[in-house]
């Protein structure tokens, strides 16, 4: 615990420290609300100024904002005002704003710019941000931008683009610090002071052997605290997590999380150090991948509220059509029992309860299992145990709901047989829901299909058809209708 | 001081963990598969050794693992073997393993340990990890552990526990480096070399004024690259993001993400620096909060596969009972039309298609909106625009699906009126779904209710009842039945 000791140290310098920095460093409150979002009034003022084509006023309003807030502002104004906003604040559109922009908004702006301006921006960005900026451009525009880059940057970006999308190769930055293990702490500090072209911010130094293969890492905090004469191989940590360049970004994120990494070395197939990935990019990926699971489970495609509406409609409609097929399948099960329904219409009234509750129970299990798979909590080692666990839960919930709805039905309609039928159907459908909820995603995962994308259709099909079939089938079997 | 002394000092901090780490250089080992998860064969070997009560064999197997993998192993073995595993590898149970354990597993182990052993572990942990370890203990056990702690640590942990759960105060570590701005780079390096009790790893140094209020931060990479005589106020960044101690952890995570932070200063109500939060904790929170949204949307409670089964059953059953009420409500709408169904049973066959498709469309919108709210993408500034966007999408999807299902029904049953009725009901229910999908979560958010928890019930109620009502109602109105 260092707080107390430091306090003492600080007091010695009270007098001088007091005079500087009287102004408050707190986030400026005219534009941001208490949750750190741009205030609606502020956004409206900007939009009004844009409407009036008052570029000076726009500039004046936007100028005090942090780059990340300027990026947010682009999302909050109307689509047709975004280009105008960019023109009004041209010299505020630094690389930090560009890097923070939502993909769709950035694409809109980038496409409106001439290739040489895009190239100029790309040259100022780290490789990974430059790649993110141009990877979604169509082939022709991409080539035009690449042609404008200076050869070194072009080579770096082309190399990154040669790796698969969402792989470590796209994510890594080629700016990093790597030194031989023969250096001492003092050599390293001198090296850092002399080399101005190093990245502005880095958190670890990679130590490499003669073949440029990483052999250890050194946190800057250790270097700062060691005497100059200590050799790096005495302070470095040999326990490093290396990221192969073709690793999927989701896997990379899981490793960062598991080993609490700040940065990690990326290696090529020969084991040579070719880049680094830093945790600030990983934070975005974790958010992205988790959002993806929610959105895919519900069939909402990428679900970005800034994507062009036609893309949204197409993504959602595709999913709805797949679900339409399963709805028709379930409905055809009901069709088998039209005679029974004509004789006893109450069956049609109650049947949505059985199918709907099964659907809810299946969705619960599915959500838990999909997340457990995504976070490596559910592996081959505990699959069987988890299936048994879900069955026990389904039995308990099925029994409870079956008794509740069976009892209620018996009392309400004075019909014990109807109560028994709906109760039994509820138990059966809860078991179907629990089993489908875990077996479907686990099976898809075995076949390397993303369980978040396609599980829900199968699970709903199972609970809908089995819900109708068990309830209506039992009604006919028991002579109820 | 000699080099060897220093090396020893550095390593003493986590002696146990370091010992284990030293022998696991390569990730491609016998124990890990290509996705960096423990291999099922390996887990089975450990479980077999546990069954045979062969502690030596267990130790031998587990010893080469990284602490994070040892933590994973506890999740993968059966519940009733976890205590036995802990006993078999007692001296491998370093603080890094404890900190990485799943909450439920940790609780199981901690509860089985005497208070003084727990206190001993807590003293080795950073404040935030120590708090995480004991915050879920029941009051009595917590007091027993606190009583065993040395006064300084007890004060720190009690202070942390006095902040609300999931707030910055619980999350922050009290170990950080803060220095007055009057120091030069050289002074700072000397200070760091002299003070052994500083945290082992840190990424930024906080610069404070005489009142201990943060005035800037200095990345270690800048310090390393500056000549010794430069004053800190010339290299520090004044553009800092301060975290008030009572800020919700989700909000903290959003700020880290927005401003790409590595660490941030936590301040009390007087603006004094009292702790720091580092990005490795934030990575866990982002994962946690996103998972929470998925699990809550589907009513699966916390959804942790390690939580005791009774807690899981209770959480899921509560949700199912709420949904039962809405299912009964929807079913009572069908009940209004029993006469029509008796006359024309085909209505009962087709009605689940209308309600089900509405449910799917509503879930899509809901997932997108809930994520957009959680990530601060949807704010008061663009709510109206987003409602209009969802209405346009709903109209497009409703029209497409209405034509498809209406046309199909007309052809299949040679009944144009039935086709028109189901087509119209589909359009209506898609609009209901789109509207409910955005208005429900936005409204809940206004009232500061987590939209992920309760939106789905309202949306499904709307699409189920309106699906049945529009379809059956139109059928009766048009004289179809």
PDB file of C-alpha atoms in Angstrom, chain A residues 180-449:
ATOM      1  CA  UNK A 180      18.133  -7.805 -28.193  1.00  0.00           C
ATOM      2  CA  UNK A 181      18.450  -9.527 -24.805  1.00  0.00           C
ATOM      3  CA  UNK A 182      22.078  -8.526 -24.553  1.00  0.00           C
ATOM      4  CA  UNK A 183      21.094  -4.939 -23.786  1.00  0.00           C
ATOM      5  CA  UNK A 184      21.128  -3.588 -20.247  1.00  0.00           C
ATOM      6  CA  UNK A 185      18.408  -1.405 -18.762  1.00  0.00           C
ATOM      7  CA  UNK A 186      20.627   1.611 -19.347  1.00  0.00           C
ATOM      8  CA  UNK A 187      21.243   0.692 -23.011  1.00  0.00           C
ATOM      9  CA  UNK A 188      17.503   0.386 -23.489  1.00  0.00           C
ATOM     10  CA  UNK A 189      16.753   3.767 -21.932  1.00  0.00           C
ATOM     11  CA  UNK A 190      19.423   5.390 -24.120  1.00  0.00           C
ATOM     12  CA  UNK A 191      18.026   3.592 -27.164  1.00  0.00           C
ATOM     13  CA  UNK A 192      14.532   4.874 -26.409  1.00  0.00           C
ATOM     14  CA  UNK A 193      15.749   8.432 -25.870  1.00  0.00           C
ATOM     15  CA  UNK A 194      17.654   8.396 -29.177  1.00  0.00           C
ATOM     16  CA  UNK A 195      14.997   6.890 -31.403  1.00  0.00           C
ATOM     17  CA  UNK A 196      12.355   9.488 -32.053  1.00  0.00           C
ATOM     18  CA  UNK A 197      10.477   7.428 -34.649  1.00  0.00           C
ATOM     19  CA  UNK A 198       9.284   4.915 -32.044  1.00  0.00           C
ATOM     20  CA  UNK A 199       5.550   4.691 -31.350  1.00  0.00           C
ATOM     21  CA  UNK A 200       4.377   7.518 -29.080  1.00  0.00           C
ATOM     22  CA  UNK A 201       2.833   5.137 -26.577  1.00  0.00           C
ATOM     23  CA  UNK A 202       3.836   1.607 -25.702  1.00  0.00           C
ATOM     24  CA  UNK A 203       3.594  -0.390 -22.524  1.00  0.00           C
ATOM     25  CA  UNK A 204       6.020  -3.229 -22.918  1.00  0.00           C
ATOM     26  CA  UNK A 205       9.299  -3.784 -24.681  1.00  0.00           C
ATOM     27  CA  UNK A 206       9.772  -7.052 -26.505  1.00  0.00           C
ATOM     28  CA  UNK A 207      13.112  -8.808 -26.168  1.00  0.00           C
ATOM     29  CA  UNK A 208      14.127 -10.808 -29.233  1.00  0.00           C
ATOM     30  CA  UNK A 209      16.879 -13.271 -30.105  1.00  0.00           C
ATOM     31  CA  UNK A 210      19.185 -13.079 -33.111  1.00  0.00           C
ATOM     32  CA  UNK A 211      16.458 -14.519 -35.368  1.00  0.00           C
ATOM     33  CA  UNK A 212      14.033 -11.790 -34.197  1.00  0.00           C
ATOM     34  CA  UNK A 213      11.971 -14.336 -32.292  1.00  0.00           C
ATOM     35  CA  UNK A 214      10.514 -12.997 -29.031  1.00  0.00           C
ATOM     36  CA  UNK A 215      12.112 -14.488 -25.949  1.00  0.00           C
ATOM     37  CA  UNK A 216      10.571 -12.284 -23.287  1.00  0.00           C
ATOM     38  CA  UNK A 217       8.798  -9.054 -22.458  1.00  0.00           C
ATOM     39  CA  UNK A 218       9.639  -6.246 -20.128  1.00  0.00           C
ATOM     40  CA  UNK A 219       6.979  -3.999 -18.613  1.00  0.00           C
ATOM     41  CA  UNK A 220       8.070  -0.371 -18.652  1.00  0.00           C
ATOM     42  CA  UNK A 221       7.436  -0.155 -14.911  1.00  0.00           C
ATOM     43  CA  UNK A 222      10.166  -2.727 -14.266  1.00  0.00           C
ATOM     44  CA  UNK A 223      12.627  -0.925 -16.514  1.00  0.00           C
ATOM     45  CA  UNK A 224      11.992   2.361 -14.755  1.00  0.00           C
ATOM     46  CA  UNK A 225      12.682   0.818 -11.397  1.00  0.00           C
ATOM     47  CA  UNK A 226      15.873  -1.069 -12.221  1.00  0.00           C
ATOM     48  CA  UNK A 227      19.437   0.259 -12.003  1.00  0.00           C
ATOM     49  CA  UNK A 228      20.948   0.940 -15.419  1.00  0.00           C
ATOM     50  CA  UNK A 229      23.548  -1.831 -15.261  1.00  0.00           C
ATOM     51  CA  UNK A 230      21.087  -4.742 -15.025  1.00  0.00           C
ATOM     52  CA  UNK A 231      20.893  -6.853 -18.193  1.00  0.00           C
ATOM     53  CA  UNK A 232      17.418  -7.141 -19.708  1.00  0.00           C
ATOM     54  CA  UNK A 233      17.489 -10.930 -19.513  1.00  0.00           C
ATOM     55  CA  UNK A 234      17.440 -10.566 -15.732  1.00  0.00           C
ATOM     56  CA  UNK A 235      14.335  -8.418 -15.594  1.00  0.00           C
ATOM     57  CA  UNK A 236      12.308  -9.688 -18.526  1.00  0.00           C
ATOM     58  CA  UNK A 237       9.433 -12.062 -18.080  1.00  0.00           C
ATOM     59  CA  UNK A 238       9.897 -15.226 -20.112  1.00  0.00           C
ATOM     60  CA  UNK A 239       6.294 -16.160 -19.559  1.00  0.00           C
ATOM     61  CA  UNK A 240       4.863 -14.467 -22.626  1.00  0.00           C
ATOM     62  CA  UNK A 241       1.713 -15.055 -24.579  1.00  0.00           C
ATOM     63  CA  UNK A 242       2.471 -15.053 -28.296  1.00  0.00           C
ATOM     64  CA  UNK A 243      -0.267 -14.420 -30.827  1.00  0.00           C
ATOM     65  CA  UNK A 244       0.091 -16.231 -34.168  1.00  0.00           C
ATOM     66  CA  UNK A 245      -0.671 -13.775 -36.966  1.00  0.00           C
ATOM     67  CA  UNK A 246      -3.598 -15.806 -38.327  1.00  0.00           C
ATOM     68  CA  UNK A 247      -5.411 -16.190 -34.995  1.00  0.00           C
ATOM     69  CA  UNK A 248      -9.049 -15.082 -34.974  1.00  0.00           C
ATOM     70  CA  UNK A 249      -9.661 -11.800 -33.143  1.00  0.00           C
ATOM     71  CA  UNK A 250     -12.169 -13.394 -30.765  1.00  0.00           C
ATOM     72  CA  UNK A 251      -9.506 -15.884 -29.695  1.00  0.00           C
ATOM     73  CA  UNK A 252      -6.995 -13.040 -29.298  1.00  0.00           C
ATOM     74  CA  UNK A 253      -9.454 -11.211 -27.053  1.00  0.00           C
ATOM     75  CA  UNK A 254      -9.976 -14.283 -24.893  1.00  0.00           C
ATOM     76  CA  UNK A 255      -6.217 -14.602 -24.375  1.00  0.00           C
ATOM     77  CA  UNK A 256      -5.863 -10.962 -23.405  1.00  0.00           C
ATOM     78  CA  UNK A 257      -8.644 -11.460 -20.918  1.00  0.00           C
ATOM     79  CA  UNK A 258      -7.420 -14.769 -19.545  1.00  0.00           C
ATOM     80  CA  UNK A 259      -3.851 -13.615 -18.971  1.00  0.00           C
ATOM     81  CA  UNK A 260      -4.701  -9.942 -18.186  1.00  0.00           C
ATOM     82  CA  UNK A 261      -2.408  -8.692 -20.958  1.00  0.00           C
ATOM     83  CA  UNK A 262      -1.652  -5.079 -21.824  1.00  0.00           C
ATOM     84  CA  UNK A 263       0.072  -5.877 -25.094  1.00  0.00           C
ATOM     85  CA  UNK A 264       1.196  -9.036 -26.830  1.00  0.00           C
ATOM     86  CA  UNK A 265       3.697  -9.966 -29.520  1.00  0.00           C
ATOM     87  CA  UNK A 266       2.362 -11.183 -32.860  1.00  0.00           C
ATOM     88  CA  UNK A 267       4.516 -13.783 -34.603  1.00  0.00           C
ATOM     89  CA  UNK A 268       4.625 -15.123 -38.156  1.00  0.00           C
ATOM     90  CA  UNK A 269       4.729 -18.804 -39.041  1.00  0.00           C
ATOM     91  CA  UNK A 270       8.507 -18.878 -38.453  1.00  0.00           C
ATOM     92  CA  UNK A 271       8.002 -17.497 -34.951  1.00  0.00           C
ATOM     93  CA  UNK A 272       9.466 -14.076 -35.757  1.00  0.00           C
ATOM     94  CA  UNK A 273       8.074 -10.962 -34.101  1.00  0.00           C
ATOM     95  CA  UNK A 274       6.160  -8.955 -36.716  1.00  0.00           C
ATOM     96  CA  UNK A 275       3.769  -6.796 -34.736  1.00  0.00           C
ATOM     97  CA  UNK A 276       2.048  -6.078 -31.464  1.00  0.00           C
ATOM     98  CA  UNK A 277      -1.547  -5.945 -30.374  1.00  0.00           C
ATOM     99  CA  UNK A 278      -2.481  -3.602 -27.543  1.00  0.00           C
ATOM    100  CA  UNK A 279      -5.333  -3.896 -25.093  1.00  0.00           C
ATOM    101  CA  UNK A 280      -7.161  -0.749 -26.253  1.00  0.00           C
ATOM    102  CA  UNK A 281      -8.035  -2.531 -29.496  1.00  0.00           C
ATOM    103  CA  UNK A 282      -9.064  -5.614 -27.565  1.00  0.00           C
ATOM    104  CA  UNK A 283     -11.573  -3.633 -25.521  1.00  0.00           C
ATOM    105  CA  UNK A 284     -13.406  -2.762 -28.743  1.00  0.00           C
ATOM    106  CA  UNK A 285     -13.323  -6.355 -29.915  1.00  0.00           C
ATOM    107  CA  UNK A 286     -14.760  -7.775 -26.721  1.00  0.00           C
ATOM    108  CA  UNK A 287     -17.597  -5.262 -26.916  1.00  0.00           C
ATOM    109  CA  UNK A 288     -18.085  -6.061 -30.603  1.00  0.00           C
ATOM    110  CA  UNK A 289     -18.041  -9.828 -30.234  1.00  0.00           C
ATOM    111  CA  UNK A 290     -20.439  -9.813 -27.296  1.00  0.00           C
ATOM    112  CA  UNK A 291     -22.817  -7.472 -29.139  1.00  0.00           C
ATOM    113  CA  UNK A 292     -22.545  -9.747 -32.143  1.00  0.00           C
ATOM    114  CA  UNK A 293     -23.737 -12.688 -30.059  1.00  0.00           C
ATOM    115  CA  UNK A 294     -26.803 -10.793 -28.831  1.00  0.00           C
ATOM    116  CA  UNK A 295     -27.655  -9.501 -32.280  1.00  0.00           C
ATOM    117  CA  UNK A 296     -27.080 -12.801 -34.042  1.00  0.00           C
ATOM    118  CA  UNK A 297     -29.118 -14.716 -31.493  1.00  0.00           C
ATOM    119  CA  UNK A 298     -32.029 -12.432 -32.266  1.00  0.00           C
ATOM    120  CA  UNK A 299     -31.396 -12.410 -35.998  1.00  0.00           C
ATOM    121  CA  UNK A 300     -30.671  -8.719 -36.260  1.00  0.00           C
ATOM    122  CA  UNK A 301     -27.593  -9.034 -38.491  1.00  0.00           C
ATOM    123  CA  UNK A 302     -24.867  -6.594 -37.527  1.00  0.00           C
ATOM    124  CA  UNK A 303     -27.500  -4.429 -35.933  1.00  0.00           C
ATOM    125  CA  UNK A 304     -25.547  -1.222 -36.196  1.00  0.00           C
ATOM    126  CA  UNK A 305     -27.922   1.721 -36.029  1.00  0.00           C
ATOM    127  CA  UNK A 306     -25.786   3.598 -38.541  1.00  0.00           C
ATOM    128  CA  UNK A 307     -25.821   0.992 -41.269  1.00  0.00           C
ATOM    129  CA  UNK A 308     -27.775   1.889 -44.423  1.00  0.00           C
ATOM    130  CA  UNK A 309     -31.422   0.948 -43.977  1.00  0.00           C
ATOM    131  CA  UNK A 310     -31.499  -1.338 -47.017  1.00  0.00           C
ATOM    132  CA  UNK A 311     -28.759  -3.506 -45.524  1.00  0.00           C
ATOM    133  CA  UNK A 312     -30.698  -3.672 -42.258  1.00  0.00           C
ATOM    134  CA  UNK A 313     -33.929  -4.627 -44.013  1.00  0.00           C
ATOM    135  CA  UNK A 314     -32.190  -7.322 -46.029  1.00  0.00           C
ATOM    136  CA  UNK A 315     -30.456  -8.827 -42.987  1.00  0.00           C
ATOM    137  CA  UNK A 316     -33.592  -8.866 -40.858  1.00  0.00           C
ATOM    138  CA  UNK A 317     -35.876 -10.038 -43.669  1.00  0.00           C
ATOM    139  CA  UNK A 318     -33.592 -12.979 -44.427  1.00  0.00           C
ATOM    140  CA  UNK A 319     -33.848 -14.072 -40.822  1.00  0.00           C
ATOM    141  CA  UNK A 320     -37.609 -13.541 -40.737  1.00  0.00           C
ATOM    142  CA  UNK A 321     -38.030 -15.673 -43.860  1.00  0.00           C
ATOM    143  CA  UNK A 322     -36.067 -18.520 -42.282  1.00  0.00           C
ATOM    144  CA  UNK A 323     -38.313 -18.198 -39.257  1.00  0.00           C
ATOM    145  CA  UNK A 324     -41.366 -18.091 -41.492  1.00  0.00           C
ATOM    146  CA  UNK A 325     -40.446 -21.546 -42.723  1.00  0.00           C
ATOM    147  CA  UNK A 326     -40.263 -22.848 -39.164  1.00  0.00           C
ATOM    148  CA  UNK A 327     -43.541 -21.096 -38.275  1.00  0.00           C
ATOM    149  CA  UNK A 328     -45.227 -22.802 -41.225  1.00  0.00           C
ATOM    150  CA  UNK A 329     -43.802 -26.131 -40.096  1.00  0.00           C
ATOM    151  CA  UNK A 330     -45.212 -25.613 -36.601  1.00  0.00           C
ATOM    152  CA  UNK A 331     -48.510 -24.460 -38.051  1.00  0.00           C
ATOM    153  CA  UNK A 332     -48.725 -27.611 -40.163  1.00  0.00           C
ATOM    154  CA  UNK A 333     -48.504 -29.629 -36.956  1.00  0.00           C
ATOM    155  CA  UNK A 334     -51.578 -27.756 -35.740  1.00  0.00           C
ATOM    156  CA  UNK A 335     -53.126 -28.507 -39.146  1.00  0.00           C
ATOM    157  CA  UNK A 336     -52.998 -32.216 -38.338  1.00  0.00           C
ATOM    158  CA  UNK A 337     -55.404 -31.582 -35.494  1.00  0.00           C
ATOM    159  CA  UNK A 338     -58.009 -29.369 -37.199  1.00  0.00           C
ATOM    160  CA  UNK A 339     -60.707 -31.922 -36.469  1.00  0.00           C
ATOM    161  CA  UNK A 340     -59.952 -31.927 -32.769  1.00  0.00           C
ATOM    162  CA  UNK A 341     -59.909 -28.116 -32.707  1.00  0.00           C
ATOM    163  CA  UNK A 342     -63.293 -27.912 -34.442  1.00  0.00           C
ATOM    164  CA  UNK A 343     -64.694 -30.261 -31.809  1.00  0.00           C
ATOM    165  CA  UNK A 344     -63.027 -28.459 -28.901  1.00  0.00           C
ATOM    166  CA  UNK A 345     -61.936 -24.880 -29.694  1.00  0.00           C
ATOM    167  CA  UNK A 346     -60.482 -24.426 -26.203  1.00  0.00           C
ATOM    168  CA  UNK A 347     -57.475 -26.417 -27.412  1.00  0.00           C
ATOM    169  CA  UNK A 348     -56.654 -23.600 -29.836  1.00  0.00           C
ATOM    170  CA  UNK A 349     -56.961 -21.113 -27.013  1.00  0.00           C
ATOM    171  CA  UNK A 350     -54.512 -22.958 -24.734  1.00  0.00           C
ATOM    172  CA  UNK A 351     -51.978 -24.292 -27.229  1.00  0.00           C
ATOM    173  CA  UNK A 352     -50.015 -21.010 -27.592  1.00  0.00           C
ATOM    174  CA  UNK A 353     -49.237 -21.196 -23.857  1.00  0.00           C
ATOM    175  CA  UNK A 354     -47.468 -24.549 -24.224  1.00  0.00           C
ATOM    176  CA  UNK A 355     -45.465 -23.559 -27.296  1.00  0.00           C
ATOM    177  CA  UNK A 356     -44.670 -20.080 -26.003  1.00  0.00           C
ATOM    178  CA  UNK A 357     -43.430 -21.231 -22.605  1.00  0.00           C
ATOM    179  CA  UNK A 358     -41.253 -23.850 -24.282  1.00  0.00           C
ATOM    180  CA  UNK A 359     -39.830 -21.135 -26.479  1.00  0.00           C
ATOM    181  CA  UNK A 360     -38.984 -18.996 -23.461  1.00  0.00           C
ATOM    182  CA  UNK A 361     -37.317 -21.863 -21.612  1.00  0.00           C
ATOM    183  CA  UNK A 362     -35.333 -22.811 -24.720  1.00  0.00           C
ATOM    184  CA  UNK A 363     -34.146 -19.245 -25.178  1.00  0.00           C
ATOM    185  CA  UNK A 364     -32.906 -19.120 -21.584  1.00  0.00           C
ATOM    186  CA  UNK A 365     -30.809 -22.236 -21.971  1.00  0.00           C
ATOM    187  CA  UNK A 366     -29.595 -21.126 -25.386  1.00  0.00           C
ATOM    188  CA  UNK A 367     -28.391 -17.742 -24.143  1.00  0.00           C
ATOM    189  CA  UNK A 368     -26.454 -19.316 -21.279  1.00  0.00           C
ATOM    190  CA  UNK A 369     -24.882 -21.974 -23.487  1.00  0.00           C
ATOM    191  CA  UNK A 370     -23.953 -19.598 -26.315  1.00  0.00           C
ATOM    192  CA  UNK A 371     -22.152 -17.281 -23.885  1.00  0.00           C
ATOM    193  CA  UNK A 372     -20.449 -20.168 -22.109  1.00  0.00           C
ATOM    194  CA  UNK A 373     -19.141 -21.432 -25.453  1.00  0.00           C
ATOM    195  CA  UNK A 374     -18.048 -17.962 -26.548  1.00  0.00           C
ATOM    196  CA  UNK A 375     -16.086 -17.391 -23.354  1.00  0.00           C
ATOM    197  CA  UNK A 376     -14.475 -20.866 -23.345  1.00  0.00           C
ATOM    198  CA  UNK A 377     -16.337 -21.824 -20.156  1.00  0.00           C
ATOM    199  CA  UNK A 378     -18.102 -24.718 -21.837  1.00  0.00           C
ATOM    200  CA  UNK A 379     -15.614 -27.148 -23.366  1.00  0.00           C
ATOM    201  CA  UNK A 380     -15.533 -30.835 -24.194  1.00  0.00           C
ATOM    202  CA  UNK A 381     -14.499 -31.480 -20.609  1.00  0.00           C
ATOM    203  CA  UNK A 382     -17.766 -30.389 -19.062  1.00  0.00           C
ATOM    204  CA  UNK A 383     -20.344 -30.763 -21.852  1.00  0.00           C
ATOM    205  CA  UNK A 384     -21.905 -33.926 -20.451  1.00  0.00           C
ATOM    206  CA  UNK A 385     -22.127 -32.415 -16.985  1.00  0.00           C
ATOM    207  CA  UNK A 386     -23.779 -29.310 -18.401  1.00  0.00           C
ATOM    208  CA  UNK A 387     -26.327 -31.336 -20.412  1.00  0.00           C
ATOM    209  CA  UNK A 388     -27.304 -33.162 -17.234  1.00  0.00           C
ATOM    210  CA  UNK A 389     -27.480 -29.836 -15.419  1.00  0.00           C
ATOM    211  CA  UNK A 390     -29.846 -28.376 -18.022  1.00  0.00           C
ATOM    212  CA  UNK A 391     -31.998 -31.506 -17.878  1.00  0.00           C
ATOM    213  CA  UNK A 392     -32.332 -31.201 -14.122  1.00  0.00           C
ATOM    214  CA  UNK A 393     -33.257 -27.524 -14.458  1.00  0.00           C
ATOM    215  CA  UNK A 394     -35.763 -28.329 -17.214  1.00  0.00           C
ATOM    216  CA  UNK A 395     -37.340 -31.074 -15.114  1.00  0.00           C
ATOM    217  CA  UNK A 396     -37.700 -28.771 -12.130  1.00  0.00           C
ATOM    218  CA  UNK A 397     -39.108 -25.882 -14.157  1.00  0.00           C
ATOM    219  CA  UNK A 398     -41.329 -28.167 -16.227  1.00  0.00           C
ATOM    220  CA  UNK A 399     -42.770 -29.789 -13.134  1.00  0.00           C
ATOM    221  CA  UNK A 400     -43.414 -26.443 -11.443  1.00  0.00           C
ATOM    222  CA  UNK A 401     -45.024 -24.865 -14.514  1.00  0.00           C
ATOM    223  CA  UNK A 402     -46.928 -28.054 -15.370  1.00  0.00           C
ATOM    224  CA  UNK A 403     -48.461 -28.204 -11.908  1.00  0.00           C
ATOM    225  CA  UNK A 404     -49.279 -24.496 -11.988  1.00  0.00           C
ATOM    226  CA  UNK A 405     -50.902 -24.398 -15.392  1.00  0.00           C
ATOM    227  CA  UNK A 406     -52.423 -27.881 -15.058  1.00  0.00           C
ATOM    228  CA  UNK A 407     -53.974 -27.000 -11.717  1.00  0.00           C
ATOM    229  CA  UNK A 408     -55.164 -23.631 -12.960  1.00  0.00           C
ATOM    230  CA  UNK A 409     -56.737 -25.134 -16.063  1.00  0.00           C
ATOM    231  CA  UNK A 410     -58.461 -27.856 -14.014  1.00  0.00           C
ATOM    232  CA  UNK A 411     -60.004 -25.272 -11.707  1.00  0.00           C
ATOM    233  CA  UNK A 412     -60.888 -22.665 -14.328  1.00  0.00           C
ATOM    234  CA  UNK A 413     -62.547 -25.027 -16.777  1.00  0.00           C
ATOM    235  CA  UNK A 414     -63.598 -27.726 -14.249  1.00  0.00           C
ATOM    236  CA  UNK A 415     -61.878 -30.210 -16.524  1.00  0.00           C
ATOM    237  CA  UNK A 416     -59.224 -32.371 -14.786  1.00  0.00           C
ATOM    238  CA  UNK A 417     -58.376 -34.256 -17.974  1.00  0.00           C
ATOM    239  CA  UNK A 418     -57.659 -30.992 -19.820  1.00  0.00           C
ATOM    240  CA  UNK A 419     -55.538 -29.930 -16.830  1.00  0.00           C
ATOM    241  CA  UNK A 420     -53.589 -33.191 -16.909  1.00  0.00           C
ATOM    242  CA  UNK A 421     -53.022 -32.918 -20.671  1.00  0.00           C
ATOM    243  CA  UNK A 422     -51.718 -29.348 -20.614  1.00  0.00           C
ATOM    244  CA  UNK A 423     -49.605 -30.090 -17.503  1.00  0.00           C
ATOM    245  CA  UNK A 424     -47.999 -33.123 -19.125  1.00  0.00           C
ATOM    246  CA  UNK A 425     -47.434 -31.221 -22.386  1.00  0.00           C
ATOM    247  CA  UNK A 426     -45.716 -28.466 -20.412  1.00  0.00           C
ATOM    248  CA  UNK A 427     -43.322 -30.943 -18.777  1.00  0.00           C
ATOM    249  CA  UNK A 428     -42.522 -32.560 -22.126  1.00  0.00           C
ATOM    250  CA  UNK A 429     -41.957 -29.234 -23.869  1.00  0.00           C
ATOM    251  CA  UNK A 430     -39.693 -27.929 -21.102  1.00  0.00           C
ATOM    252  CA  UNK A 431     -37.513 -31.005 -21.504  1.00  0.00           C
ATOM    253  CA  UNK A 432     -37.468 -30.488 -25.262  1.00  0.00           C
ATOM    254  CA  UNK A 433     -36.516 -26.848 -24.669  1.00  0.00           C
ATOM    255  CA  UNK A 434     -33.696 -27.683 -22.267  1.00  0.00           C
ATOM    256  CA  UNK A 435     -32.277 -30.420 -24.473  1.00  0.00           C
ATOM    257  CA  UNK A 436     -32.514 -28.407 -27.685  1.00  0.00           C
ATOM    258  CA  UNK A 437     -31.176 -25.320 -25.902  1.00  0.00           C
ATOM    259  CA  UNK A 438     -27.895 -27.058 -25.124  1.00  0.00           C
ATOM    260  CA  UNK A 439     -27.559 -29.758 -27.807  1.00  0.00           C
ATOM    261  CA  UNK A 440     -28.135 -27.437 -30.772  1.00  0.00           C
ATOM    262  CA  UNK A 441     -25.393 -24.887 -29.957  1.00  0.00           C
ATOM    263  CA  UNK A 442     -22.944 -27.544 -28.753  1.00  0.00           C
ATOM    264  CA  UNK A 443     -23.440 -29.537 -31.970  1.00  0.00           C
ATOM    265  CA  UNK A 444     -23.095 -26.472 -34.184  1.00  0.00           C
ATOM    266  CA  UNK A 445     -19.914 -25.530 -32.337  1.00  0.00           C
ATOM    267  CA  UNK A 446     -18.483 -29.016 -32.997  1.00  0.00           C
ATOM    268  CA  UNK A 447     -19.014 -28.404 -36.705  1.00  0.00           C
ATOM    269  CA  UNK A 448     -17.358 -24.995 -36.320  1.00  0.00           C
ATOM    270  CA  UNK A 449     -20.584 -23.135 -37.103  1.00  0.00           C
TER     271      UNK A 449
END
